[in-house]
Short mmCIF file of C-alpha atoms and ligand atoms in Angstrom, two decimals:
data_model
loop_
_atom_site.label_atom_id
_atom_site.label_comp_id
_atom_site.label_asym_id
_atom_site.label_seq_id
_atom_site.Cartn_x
_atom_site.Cartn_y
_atom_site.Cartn_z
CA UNK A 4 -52.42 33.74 -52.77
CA UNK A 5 -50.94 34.90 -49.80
CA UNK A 6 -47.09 34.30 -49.77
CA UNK A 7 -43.99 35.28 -47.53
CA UNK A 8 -40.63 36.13 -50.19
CA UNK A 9 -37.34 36.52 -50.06
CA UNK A 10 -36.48 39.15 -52.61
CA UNK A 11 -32.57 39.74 -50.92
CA UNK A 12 -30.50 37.69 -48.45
CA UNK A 13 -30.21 39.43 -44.86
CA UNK A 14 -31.91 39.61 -41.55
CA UNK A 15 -35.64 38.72 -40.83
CA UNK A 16 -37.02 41.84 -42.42
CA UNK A 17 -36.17 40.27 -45.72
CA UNK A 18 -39.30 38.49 -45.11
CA UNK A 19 -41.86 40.44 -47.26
CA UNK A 20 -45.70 39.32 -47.21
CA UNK A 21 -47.03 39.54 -50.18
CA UNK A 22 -49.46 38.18 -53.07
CA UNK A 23 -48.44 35.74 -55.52
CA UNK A 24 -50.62 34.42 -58.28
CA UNK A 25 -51.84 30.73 -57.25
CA UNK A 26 -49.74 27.71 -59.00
CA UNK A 27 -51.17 25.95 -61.38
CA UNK A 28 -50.41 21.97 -61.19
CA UNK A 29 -48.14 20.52 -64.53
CA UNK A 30 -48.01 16.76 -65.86
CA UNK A 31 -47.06 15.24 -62.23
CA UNK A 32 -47.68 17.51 -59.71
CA UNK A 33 -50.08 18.14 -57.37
CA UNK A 34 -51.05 21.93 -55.90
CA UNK A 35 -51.10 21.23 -52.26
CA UNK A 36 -53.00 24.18 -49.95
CA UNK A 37 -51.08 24.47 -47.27
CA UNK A 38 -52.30 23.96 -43.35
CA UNK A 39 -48.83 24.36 -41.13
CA UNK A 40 -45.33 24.56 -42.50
CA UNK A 41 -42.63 24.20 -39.69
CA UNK A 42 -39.67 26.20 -39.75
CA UNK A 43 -35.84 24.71 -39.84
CA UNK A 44 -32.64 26.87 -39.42
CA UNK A 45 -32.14 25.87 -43.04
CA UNK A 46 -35.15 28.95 -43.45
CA UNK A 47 -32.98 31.11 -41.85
CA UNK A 48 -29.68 29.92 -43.78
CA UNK A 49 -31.42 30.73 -47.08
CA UNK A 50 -32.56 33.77 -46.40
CA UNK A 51 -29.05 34.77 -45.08
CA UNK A 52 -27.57 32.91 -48.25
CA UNK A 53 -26.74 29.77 -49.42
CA UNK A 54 -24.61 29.48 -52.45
CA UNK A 55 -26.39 29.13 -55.86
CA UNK A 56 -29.75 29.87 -54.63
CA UNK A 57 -32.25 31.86 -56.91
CA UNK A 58 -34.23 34.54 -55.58
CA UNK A 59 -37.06 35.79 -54.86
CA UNK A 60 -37.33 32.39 -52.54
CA UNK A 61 -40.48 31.15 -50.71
CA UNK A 62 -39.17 29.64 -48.08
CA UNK A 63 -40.18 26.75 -45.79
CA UNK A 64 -39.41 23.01 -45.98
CA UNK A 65 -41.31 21.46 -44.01
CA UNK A 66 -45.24 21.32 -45.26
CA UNK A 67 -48.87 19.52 -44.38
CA UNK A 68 -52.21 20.12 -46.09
CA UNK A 69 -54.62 19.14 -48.40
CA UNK A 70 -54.00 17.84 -52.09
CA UNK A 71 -56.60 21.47 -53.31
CA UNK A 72 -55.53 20.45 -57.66
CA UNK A 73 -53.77 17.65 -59.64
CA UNK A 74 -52.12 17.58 -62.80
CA UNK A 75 -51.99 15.30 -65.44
CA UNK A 76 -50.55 11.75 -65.09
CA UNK A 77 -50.66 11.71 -61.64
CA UNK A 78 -51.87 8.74 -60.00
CA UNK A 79 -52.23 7.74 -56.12
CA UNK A 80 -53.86 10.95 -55.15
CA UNK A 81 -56.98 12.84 -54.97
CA UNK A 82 -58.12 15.94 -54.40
CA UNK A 83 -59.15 16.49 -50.49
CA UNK A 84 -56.37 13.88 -49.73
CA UNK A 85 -54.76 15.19 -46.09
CA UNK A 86 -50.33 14.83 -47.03
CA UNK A 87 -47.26 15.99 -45.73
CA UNK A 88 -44.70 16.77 -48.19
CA UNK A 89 -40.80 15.30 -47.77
CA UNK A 90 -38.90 18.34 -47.42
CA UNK A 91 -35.83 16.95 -50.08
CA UNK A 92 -34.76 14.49 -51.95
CA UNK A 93 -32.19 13.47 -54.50
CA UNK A 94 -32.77 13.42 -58.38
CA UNK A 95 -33.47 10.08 -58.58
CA UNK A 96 -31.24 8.82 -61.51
CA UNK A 97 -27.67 9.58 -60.39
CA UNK A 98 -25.47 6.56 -59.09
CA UNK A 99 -25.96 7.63 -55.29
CA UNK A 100 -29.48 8.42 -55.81
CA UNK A 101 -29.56 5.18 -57.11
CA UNK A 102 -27.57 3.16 -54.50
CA UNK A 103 -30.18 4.47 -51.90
CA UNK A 104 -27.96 7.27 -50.78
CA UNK A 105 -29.88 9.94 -52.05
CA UNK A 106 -28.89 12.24 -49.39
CA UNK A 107 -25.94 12.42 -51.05
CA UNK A 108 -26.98 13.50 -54.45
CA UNK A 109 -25.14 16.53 -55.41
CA UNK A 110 -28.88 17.93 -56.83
CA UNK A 111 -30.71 17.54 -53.80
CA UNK A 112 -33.62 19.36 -53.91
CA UNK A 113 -35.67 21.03 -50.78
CA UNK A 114 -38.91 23.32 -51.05
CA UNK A 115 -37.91 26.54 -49.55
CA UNK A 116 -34.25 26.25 -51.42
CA UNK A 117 -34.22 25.20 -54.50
CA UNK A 118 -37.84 25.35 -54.80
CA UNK A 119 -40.68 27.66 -53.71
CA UNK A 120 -41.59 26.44 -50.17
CA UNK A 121 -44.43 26.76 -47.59
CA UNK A 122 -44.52 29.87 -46.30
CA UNK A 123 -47.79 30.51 -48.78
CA UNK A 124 -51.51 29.86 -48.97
CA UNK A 125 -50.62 26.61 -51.70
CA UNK A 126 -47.51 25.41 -52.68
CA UNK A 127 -46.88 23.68 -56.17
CA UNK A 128 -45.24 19.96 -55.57
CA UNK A 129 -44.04 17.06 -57.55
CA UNK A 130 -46.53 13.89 -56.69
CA UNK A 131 -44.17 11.83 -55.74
CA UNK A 132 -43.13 14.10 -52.85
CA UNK A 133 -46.95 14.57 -51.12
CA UNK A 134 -47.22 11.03 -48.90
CA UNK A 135 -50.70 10.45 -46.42
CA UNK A 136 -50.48 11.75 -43.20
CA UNK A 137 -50.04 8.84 -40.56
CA UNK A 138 -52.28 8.46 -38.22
CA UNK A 139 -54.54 10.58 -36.64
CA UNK A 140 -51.57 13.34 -36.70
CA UNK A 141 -52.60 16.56 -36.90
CA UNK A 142 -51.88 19.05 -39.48
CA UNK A 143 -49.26 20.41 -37.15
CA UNK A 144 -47.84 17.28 -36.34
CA UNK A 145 -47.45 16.38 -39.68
CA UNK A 146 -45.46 19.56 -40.31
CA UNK A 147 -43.24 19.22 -37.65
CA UNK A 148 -42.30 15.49 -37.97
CA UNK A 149 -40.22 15.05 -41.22
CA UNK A 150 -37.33 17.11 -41.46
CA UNK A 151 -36.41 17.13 -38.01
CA UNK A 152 -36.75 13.24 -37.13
CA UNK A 153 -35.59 12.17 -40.45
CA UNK A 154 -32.33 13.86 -39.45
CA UNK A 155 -31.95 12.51 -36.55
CA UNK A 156 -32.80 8.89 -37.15
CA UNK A 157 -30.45 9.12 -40.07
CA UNK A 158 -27.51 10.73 -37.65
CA UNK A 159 -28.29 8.23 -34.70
CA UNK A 160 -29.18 5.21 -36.74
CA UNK A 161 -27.71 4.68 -40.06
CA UNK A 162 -24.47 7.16 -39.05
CA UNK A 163 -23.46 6.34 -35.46
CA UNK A 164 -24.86 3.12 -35.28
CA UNK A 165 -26.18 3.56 -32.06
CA UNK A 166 -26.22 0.68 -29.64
CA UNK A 167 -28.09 -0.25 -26.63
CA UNK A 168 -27.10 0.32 -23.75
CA UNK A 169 -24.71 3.35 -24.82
CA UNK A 170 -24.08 7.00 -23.24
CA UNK A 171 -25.53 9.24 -26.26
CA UNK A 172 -24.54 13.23 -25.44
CA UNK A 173 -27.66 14.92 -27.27
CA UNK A 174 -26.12 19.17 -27.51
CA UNK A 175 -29.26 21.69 -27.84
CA UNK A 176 -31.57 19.29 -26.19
CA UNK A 177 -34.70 21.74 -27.21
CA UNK A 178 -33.77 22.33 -30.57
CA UNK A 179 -36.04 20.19 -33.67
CA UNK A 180 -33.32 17.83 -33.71
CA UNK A 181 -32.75 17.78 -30.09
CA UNK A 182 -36.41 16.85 -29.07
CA UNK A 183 -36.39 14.32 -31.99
CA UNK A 184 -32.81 12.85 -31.34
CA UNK A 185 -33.80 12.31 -27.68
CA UNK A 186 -36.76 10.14 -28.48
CA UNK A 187 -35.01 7.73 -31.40
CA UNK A 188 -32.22 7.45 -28.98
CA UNK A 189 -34.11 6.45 -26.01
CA UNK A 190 -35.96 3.78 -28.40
CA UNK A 191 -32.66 2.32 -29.63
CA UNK A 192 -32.19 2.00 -25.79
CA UNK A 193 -29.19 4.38 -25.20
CA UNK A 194 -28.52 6.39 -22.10
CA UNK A 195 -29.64 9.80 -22.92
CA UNK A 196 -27.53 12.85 -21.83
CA UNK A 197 -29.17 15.66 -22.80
CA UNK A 198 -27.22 19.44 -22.87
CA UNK A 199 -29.31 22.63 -23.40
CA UNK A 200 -28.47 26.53 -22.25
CA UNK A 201 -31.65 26.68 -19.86
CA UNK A 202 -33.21 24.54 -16.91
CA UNK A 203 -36.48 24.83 -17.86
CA UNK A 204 -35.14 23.04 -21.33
CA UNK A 205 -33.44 20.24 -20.10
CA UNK A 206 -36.49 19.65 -17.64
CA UNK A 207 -38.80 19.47 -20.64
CA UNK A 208 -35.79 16.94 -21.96
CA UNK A 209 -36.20 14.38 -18.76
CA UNK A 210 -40.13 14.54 -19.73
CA UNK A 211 -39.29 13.49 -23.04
CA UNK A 212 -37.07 10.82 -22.15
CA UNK A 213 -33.43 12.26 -21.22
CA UNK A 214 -31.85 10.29 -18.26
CA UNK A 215 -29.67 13.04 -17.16
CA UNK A 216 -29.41 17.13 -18.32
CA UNK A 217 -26.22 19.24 -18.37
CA UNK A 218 -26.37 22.78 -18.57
CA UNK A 219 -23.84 24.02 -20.97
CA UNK A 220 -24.73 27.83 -19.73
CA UNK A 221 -24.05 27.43 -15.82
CA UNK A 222 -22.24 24.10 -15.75
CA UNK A 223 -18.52 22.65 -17.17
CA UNK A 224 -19.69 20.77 -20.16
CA UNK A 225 -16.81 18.53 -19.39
CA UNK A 226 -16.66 17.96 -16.20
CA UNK A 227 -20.29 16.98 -15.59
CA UNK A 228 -19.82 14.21 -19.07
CA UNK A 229 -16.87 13.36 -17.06
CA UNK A 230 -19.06 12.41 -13.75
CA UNK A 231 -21.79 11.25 -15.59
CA UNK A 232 -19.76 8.91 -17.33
CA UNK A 233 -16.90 7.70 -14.42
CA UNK A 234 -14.95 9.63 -17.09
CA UNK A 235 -15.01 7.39 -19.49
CA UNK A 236 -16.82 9.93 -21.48
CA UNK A 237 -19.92 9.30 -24.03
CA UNK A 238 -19.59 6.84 -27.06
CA UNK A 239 -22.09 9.28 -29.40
CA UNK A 240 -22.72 12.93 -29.32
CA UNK A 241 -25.30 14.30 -31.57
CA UNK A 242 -24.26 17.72 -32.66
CA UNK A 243 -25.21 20.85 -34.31
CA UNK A 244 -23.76 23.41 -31.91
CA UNK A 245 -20.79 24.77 -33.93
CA UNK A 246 -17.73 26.30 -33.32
CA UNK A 247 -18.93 27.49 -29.96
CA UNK A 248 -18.15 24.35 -27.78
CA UNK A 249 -16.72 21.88 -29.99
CA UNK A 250 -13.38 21.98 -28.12
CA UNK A 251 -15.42 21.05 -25.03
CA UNK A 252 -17.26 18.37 -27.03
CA UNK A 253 -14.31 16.67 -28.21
CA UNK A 254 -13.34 16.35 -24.46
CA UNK A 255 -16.18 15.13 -23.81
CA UNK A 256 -16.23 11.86 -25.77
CA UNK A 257 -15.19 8.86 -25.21
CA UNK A 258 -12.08 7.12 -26.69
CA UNK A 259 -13.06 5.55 -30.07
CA UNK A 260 -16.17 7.28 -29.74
CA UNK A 261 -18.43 8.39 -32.51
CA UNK A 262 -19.72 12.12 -33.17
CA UNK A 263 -22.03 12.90 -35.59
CA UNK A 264 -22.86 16.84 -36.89
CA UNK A 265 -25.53 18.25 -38.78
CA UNK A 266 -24.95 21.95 -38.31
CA UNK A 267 -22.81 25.03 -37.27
CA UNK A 268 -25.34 27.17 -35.89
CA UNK A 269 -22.95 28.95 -33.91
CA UNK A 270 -20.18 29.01 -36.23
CA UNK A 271 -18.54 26.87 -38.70
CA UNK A 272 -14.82 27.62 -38.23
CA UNK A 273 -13.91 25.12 -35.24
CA UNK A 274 -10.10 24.34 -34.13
CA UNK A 275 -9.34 20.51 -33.58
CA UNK A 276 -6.22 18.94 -31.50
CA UNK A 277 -5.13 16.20 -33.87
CA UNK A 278 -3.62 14.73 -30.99
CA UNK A 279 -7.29 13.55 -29.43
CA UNK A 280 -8.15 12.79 -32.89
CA UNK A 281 -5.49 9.72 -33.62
CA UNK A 282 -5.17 9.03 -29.85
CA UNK A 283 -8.43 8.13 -28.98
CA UNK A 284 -9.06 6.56 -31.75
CA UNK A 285 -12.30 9.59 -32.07
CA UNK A 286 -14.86 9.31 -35.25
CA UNK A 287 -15.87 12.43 -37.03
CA UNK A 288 -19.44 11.52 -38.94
CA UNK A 289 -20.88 14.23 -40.92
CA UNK A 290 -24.77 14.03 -41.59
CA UNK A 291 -27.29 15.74 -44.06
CA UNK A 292 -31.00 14.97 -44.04
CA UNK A 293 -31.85 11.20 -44.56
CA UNK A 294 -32.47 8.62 -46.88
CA UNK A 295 -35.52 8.65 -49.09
CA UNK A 296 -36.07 4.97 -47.63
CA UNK A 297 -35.54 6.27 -43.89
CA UNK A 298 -38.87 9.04 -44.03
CA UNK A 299 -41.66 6.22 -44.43
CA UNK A 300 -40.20 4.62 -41.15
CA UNK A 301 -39.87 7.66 -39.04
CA UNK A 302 -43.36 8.63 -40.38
CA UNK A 303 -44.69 5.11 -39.23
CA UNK A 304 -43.04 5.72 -35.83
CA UNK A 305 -44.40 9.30 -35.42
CA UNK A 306 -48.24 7.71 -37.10
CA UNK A 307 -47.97 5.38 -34.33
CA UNK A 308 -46.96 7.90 -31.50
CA UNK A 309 -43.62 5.70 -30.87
CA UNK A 310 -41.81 9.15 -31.82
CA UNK A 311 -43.99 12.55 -30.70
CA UNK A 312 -43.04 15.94 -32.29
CA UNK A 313 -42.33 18.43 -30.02
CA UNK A 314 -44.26 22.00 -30.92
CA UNK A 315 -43.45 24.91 -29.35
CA UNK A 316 -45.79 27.13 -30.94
CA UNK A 317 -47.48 28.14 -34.41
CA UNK A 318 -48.05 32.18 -35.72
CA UNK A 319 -49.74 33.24 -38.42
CA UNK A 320 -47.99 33.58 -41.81
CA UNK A 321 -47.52 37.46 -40.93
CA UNK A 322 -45.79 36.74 -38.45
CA UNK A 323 -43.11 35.17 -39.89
CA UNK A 324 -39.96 37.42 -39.42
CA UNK A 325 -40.91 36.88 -35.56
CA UNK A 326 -40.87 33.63 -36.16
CA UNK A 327 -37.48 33.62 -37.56
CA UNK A 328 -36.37 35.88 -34.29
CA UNK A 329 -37.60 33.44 -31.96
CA UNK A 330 -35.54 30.94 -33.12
CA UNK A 331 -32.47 32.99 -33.45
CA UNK A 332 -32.98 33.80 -30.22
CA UNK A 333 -32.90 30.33 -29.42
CA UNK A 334 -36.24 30.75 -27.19
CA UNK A 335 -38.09 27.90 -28.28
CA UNK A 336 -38.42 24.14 -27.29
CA UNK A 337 -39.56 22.15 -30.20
CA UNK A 338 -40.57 23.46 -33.69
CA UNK A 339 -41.99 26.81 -34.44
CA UNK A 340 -44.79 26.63 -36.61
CA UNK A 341 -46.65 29.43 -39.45
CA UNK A 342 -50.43 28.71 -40.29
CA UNK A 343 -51.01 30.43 -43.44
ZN1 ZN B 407 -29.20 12.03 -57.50
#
């Protein structure tokens, strides 16, 4: 089969296409022939290098297709059956694995990571990972949907708590998690501010929902939060900027308000004035993925076309260290897609 490898961590022409003998399914799993696999900065963090990672790596989390072979024992699933695949979960027998915090499991396990991923003609899966596509979602859809609104219903939801009613500061409005954290917070009936480097972004943002845009490239992050807000500032911000602005973001919330982060695309070295942090009372939330339980309700959501994933575009396979630029280059709105 067709694949895309990692072989050594570095820039997007680590990316080498190449063929790979085709899995073959053992007791449990399913071989899955891929139809779209979306791309996630975590792609680009492997291939840079992520601690403890084996290569050569396929990467690619985020997978639809069709169930092509199944191995022995498994039940629920035939062959021809149209799935998405949940990009990670938790081993399933630890104690936070087993208090429903699986996110948490110290063993977490993503395809593209700690497993071979999507970027391939079939990718080899455990059973229990490969759910029915919801809906009338398209293969594309179905790619696009899991990783990025699983993370942010888990950061606006189960994290922040999110209220109606509240100002919710959504940073890199056009990003995955930026065109997914806009829609669950408009459902949960917060005020949507969203923040993006470009116009043309935070006008696709109002489409999707955002009350009000703030340019973080032409405008003072602060100031216009500040007006927005008849300075109060905002109760959430959804964040996975970095280091860049996070001075600026801190200014920008409210007292005893609640930020939650996911990344550090920008950096992950950021100063903090202790002073804002006991003053105002501020709440630093750190998030990672979801909960196992939390993917079958986003997936009803996005089956139902409450939630809508945003797709920017989809290249073939071979194009894949393009793929990896555009993002890096921060060009897209919405996921970027590779159709083996
Ligand atoms: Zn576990």
């Amino acid at each position: 089969m067709k694949t895309v490898v990692v072989h050594e961590h570095g820039d997007a022409d680590r990316l080498v296409l190449e063929d790979r003998p085709d899995p073959e399914p053992g007791p449990g799993e399913v071989v899955v022939s891929v139809r779209a696999c979306a791309l996630n900065h975590l792609d680009l963090w492997m291939r840079r290098g992520i601690p403890g990672v084996k290569l050569p790596r396929i990467p690619g989390a985020d997978i639809s297709g069709v169930v092509a072979q199944i191995g022995p024992g498994v039940e629920g699933l035939r062959t021809g059956d149209r799935v998405y695949l949940s990009p990670g979960v938790g081993c399933g027998k630890c104690p936070l694995c087993l208090s429903g915090r699986d996110n948490m499991c110290a063993a977490y396990d993503f395809f593209g990571v700690q497993r071979d991923g999507g970027y391939a003609e079939s990718v080899l899966a455990p059973a229990h990972r490969a759910f029915p596509i919801p809906g009338d979602l398209s293969f594309d859809e179905a790619a696009a949907f899991p990783l990025v609104f699983l993370t942010a219903w888990h950061m606006l939801i189960t994290r922040a708590g999110i209220r109606p009613g509240e100002d919710v500061l959504i940073m890199a409005a056009g990003s995955g998690v930026g065109t997914s954290a806009i829609q669950v917070a408009r459902l949960a009936g917060a005020r949507v501010i969203a923040a993006a480097g470009s116009d043309e972004k935070l006008s696709k943002a109002r489409e999707l929902g955002a009350d009000e845009g703030v340019n973080y490239e032409t405008q003072d992050l602060v100031a216009e939060i500040r007006r927005l807000t008849d300075r109060k500032g905002v109760d959430v911000v959804i964040e996975h900027t970095g280091a860049q602005r996070w001075e600026a973001i801190i200014r920008c919330m409210a007292t005893g308000g609640r930020l939650v982060t996911c990344g550090a695309t920008s950096g992950a070295k950021a100063d903090l004035d202790l002073r804002h942090l006991f003053a105002r009372q501020l709440n630093l939330l750190g998030s990672f993925m979801g909960r196992r339980t939390e993917l079958p309700q986003v997936a009803r959501l996005v089956g139902e076309r409450i939630l809508r994933p945003i797709i920017d575009r989809a290249l073939p396979l071979s194009e894949a260290r393009e793929a990896h630029r555009l993002i890096e280059r921060r060009e897209q709105f919405g996921k970027v897609l590779l159709h083996p």
